[in-house]
Each structure stands twice: as C-alpha cells, then as structure tokens.
C-alpha cells in the first residue's frame, strides 16, 4: 500500500507542477520585463532591441524595459542574464557575439550552450567598413594601402573582444595580413562618436548604426559585407566589388532567457516576438536601417538554438586559425 501511496504522491506532484507551469504561463507576464542589451546605449544592438521591445510590450500588455549592460564584448551582459531568475522577467537580446565568445573566451562566467533557453531569431544585419571622414583615402584599395603603410598608428574601433565589430575587424586584418591598433569601447554607439570626431580611424559596424551617418556624409563608407548592394546605400560597393572577396558578415540577433525558464513562458515570448517581426513599424524602421526582420519561422526557440549551435562550430574554426583569444 505504501508503494502505491508514494507513486500516487509523485504523480500528483508532477500534475501540480505541470498545472503550476501552465498557470504561470496563463498569467504571464504579471509585471515589467527587463531586456538586457549587452552593449552601450545608442548602438546597433540597442537600436534593434528598443524597436522589438516596443512592439512586444504592446502584445504582452506589460512594459519591456531595455537595460544596457556593456563590457567585455557583450559577455558581461550575457552573464547577467545567465545568472538571473528563470522566471521570464529577464531576457537577453544578443547577436553573433554569443557564438564567437564561446571560443574567444576560455574562461566565460557561463557555458553558452547550457546557461540559456531560447526565444527566437530577430534580424540579420549587414556590416559596413568605414573610416573617419578626414582620412585621405577614397576607396577600399586605398584604405588597405594606407593601413599597411601606417599599421603602427592606424586605429580600428570595436566594442570589445566578442563584439561583431571585433569579429569584422579581425577578419579585415586577417584579409589584409596586417595587424592594426584596436581601440575597444563598451559599444559602437560611443565608438561612432569618436569616429565622427576623428579620434579613431576605421570601424566595421552594422548598418543599424551606420546608415544615417553614411547617408549624411559624416563618415566614409568603403564596402558593405553583403553579396548584393543595399537599397539604402546604393553607392556603397559590396566587399567583393571593392576588391575584398569572400568577406561577407551578417550579424544575426536572438532573444534568450535564463536556463530553466518554463517552456510555455518561452513560447509566449516567442509568439510575442513573432508579432513584433510582423509589425509594419518594425519592418519599416529596419528597412530604413538596411536590414529586415527574421521570418516567423526563424522567430522560434528551435530556430535560434540551431543557429547558435551551427555558428559556434563555424566561427570556432575561424577564430582558432586567427589565434586570437580574450584570455
Ligand atoms: C553595439 O550594439 O554596440 C554593437 O553590436 C557592438 C558590436 O557588436 O560591435
């Protein structure tokens, strides 16, 4: 009889916890949600996050508050979310750096493939190779010649090891076989301020942060890292056209929750993300900034999980070949 009681008790407990999970999801969200952006305010990740958060807030009926936690190429902000309560009230919006940091940092505060649950993909943003307006060069060939001739003084801005701007800069220096002086910031928002002021020479950054500056002529643009030219930047050649073949970098972004967040809460967040991806205002703003929303199918937990796993494998080989690590 005792065994039957134990089994019955276990089944009852399981039923209660399942009911509790779905009850949590049925009433979720009950309060504001924090969306951690692992870079400084005013940069490309922040821009994407605020557009998506605004649309998701309307769908969820609760405010998503963006919190910028910059530093260490995005790994400090990611670590904050990895350690947060898995209750659905802390989410992370991060990009390709989630995959590159898994190799670049041999002492991360979290295990990238074990510390997070998945909500979905958001967008894949092209990059642009820029210089300060006052640099004498007029095309990519000239920029490369100038960099090689002045390699000990030419400065390249990035948002820390693990950032998309770091990855693009690393690929650029590998492609021209010339190491340059790198200058790290907490985000390419502040880095852009210094580029505009002439305090730093070169930067590779996402169109979500560079389109308006390029259109305004306040920086020089040498290439876009896409197979075809961008409608919003018709006069900027692709990297292949500009003489840098096989130089394509797309900065994909995803939304994550701490591991252990109830599955149906992740699903509720994913459904809200998919509403945002179909929001005409989000699509219009993304288009103005040279990018497009991911599809609804990509806005699922499974799509983001698959993307992260494949990208960790892809970039591990490239990073190990470059031999550059954070620690
Ligand atoms: C940012 O939002 O500052 C950028 O995404 C940083 C980077 O990844 O280059």
PDB file of C-alpha atoms and ligand atoms in Angstrom, residues 39 43-45 95 159 163-165 187-188 206, ligand 1:
ATOM      1  CA  UNK A  39      26.329  46.846 -25.240  1.00  0.00           C
ATOM      2  CA  UNK A  43      24.486  51.396 -30.696  1.00  0.00           C
ATOM      3  CA  UNK A  44      23.108  48.877 -33.193  1.00  0.00           C
ATOM      4  CA  UNK A  45      22.089  46.211 -30.687  1.00  0.00           C
ATOM      5  CA  UNK A  95      23.875  38.815 -31.612  1.00  0.00           C
ATOM      6  CA  UNK A 159      33.081  47.042 -28.932  1.00  0.00           C
ATOM      7  CA  UNK A 163      31.591  42.051 -30.491  1.00  0.00           C
ATOM      8  CA  UNK A 164      30.508  41.977 -34.130  1.00  0.00           C
ATOM      9  CA  UNK A 165      32.789  44.937 -34.810  1.00  0.00           C
ATOM     10  CA  UNK A 187      29.574  49.630 -27.715  1.00  0.00           C
ATOM     11  CA  UNK A 188      29.821  51.013 -31.228  1.00  0.00           C
ATOM     12  CA  UNK A 206      26.318  47.367 -38.541  1.00  0.00           C
TER      13      UNK A 206
HETATM   14  C1  LIG B   1      26.691  47.505 -30.300  1.00  0.00           C
HETATM   15  O1  LIG B   1      25.484  47.372 -30.159  1.00  0.00           O
HETATM   16  O2  LIG B   1      27.382  48.342 -29.722  1.00  0.00           O
HETATM   17  C2  LIG B   1      27.370  46.590 -31.263  1.00  0.00           C
HETATM   18  O3  LIG B   1      26.557  45.483 -31.571  1.00  0.00           O
HETATM   19  C3  LIG B   1      28.665  46.200 -30.724  1.00  0.00           C
HETATM   20  C4  LIG B   1      29.279  45.201 -31.660  1.00  0.00           C
HETATM   21  O4  LIG B   1      28.853  44.049 -31.607  1.00  0.00           O
HETATM   22  O5  LIG B   1      30.114  45.596 -32.460  1.00  0.00           O
END
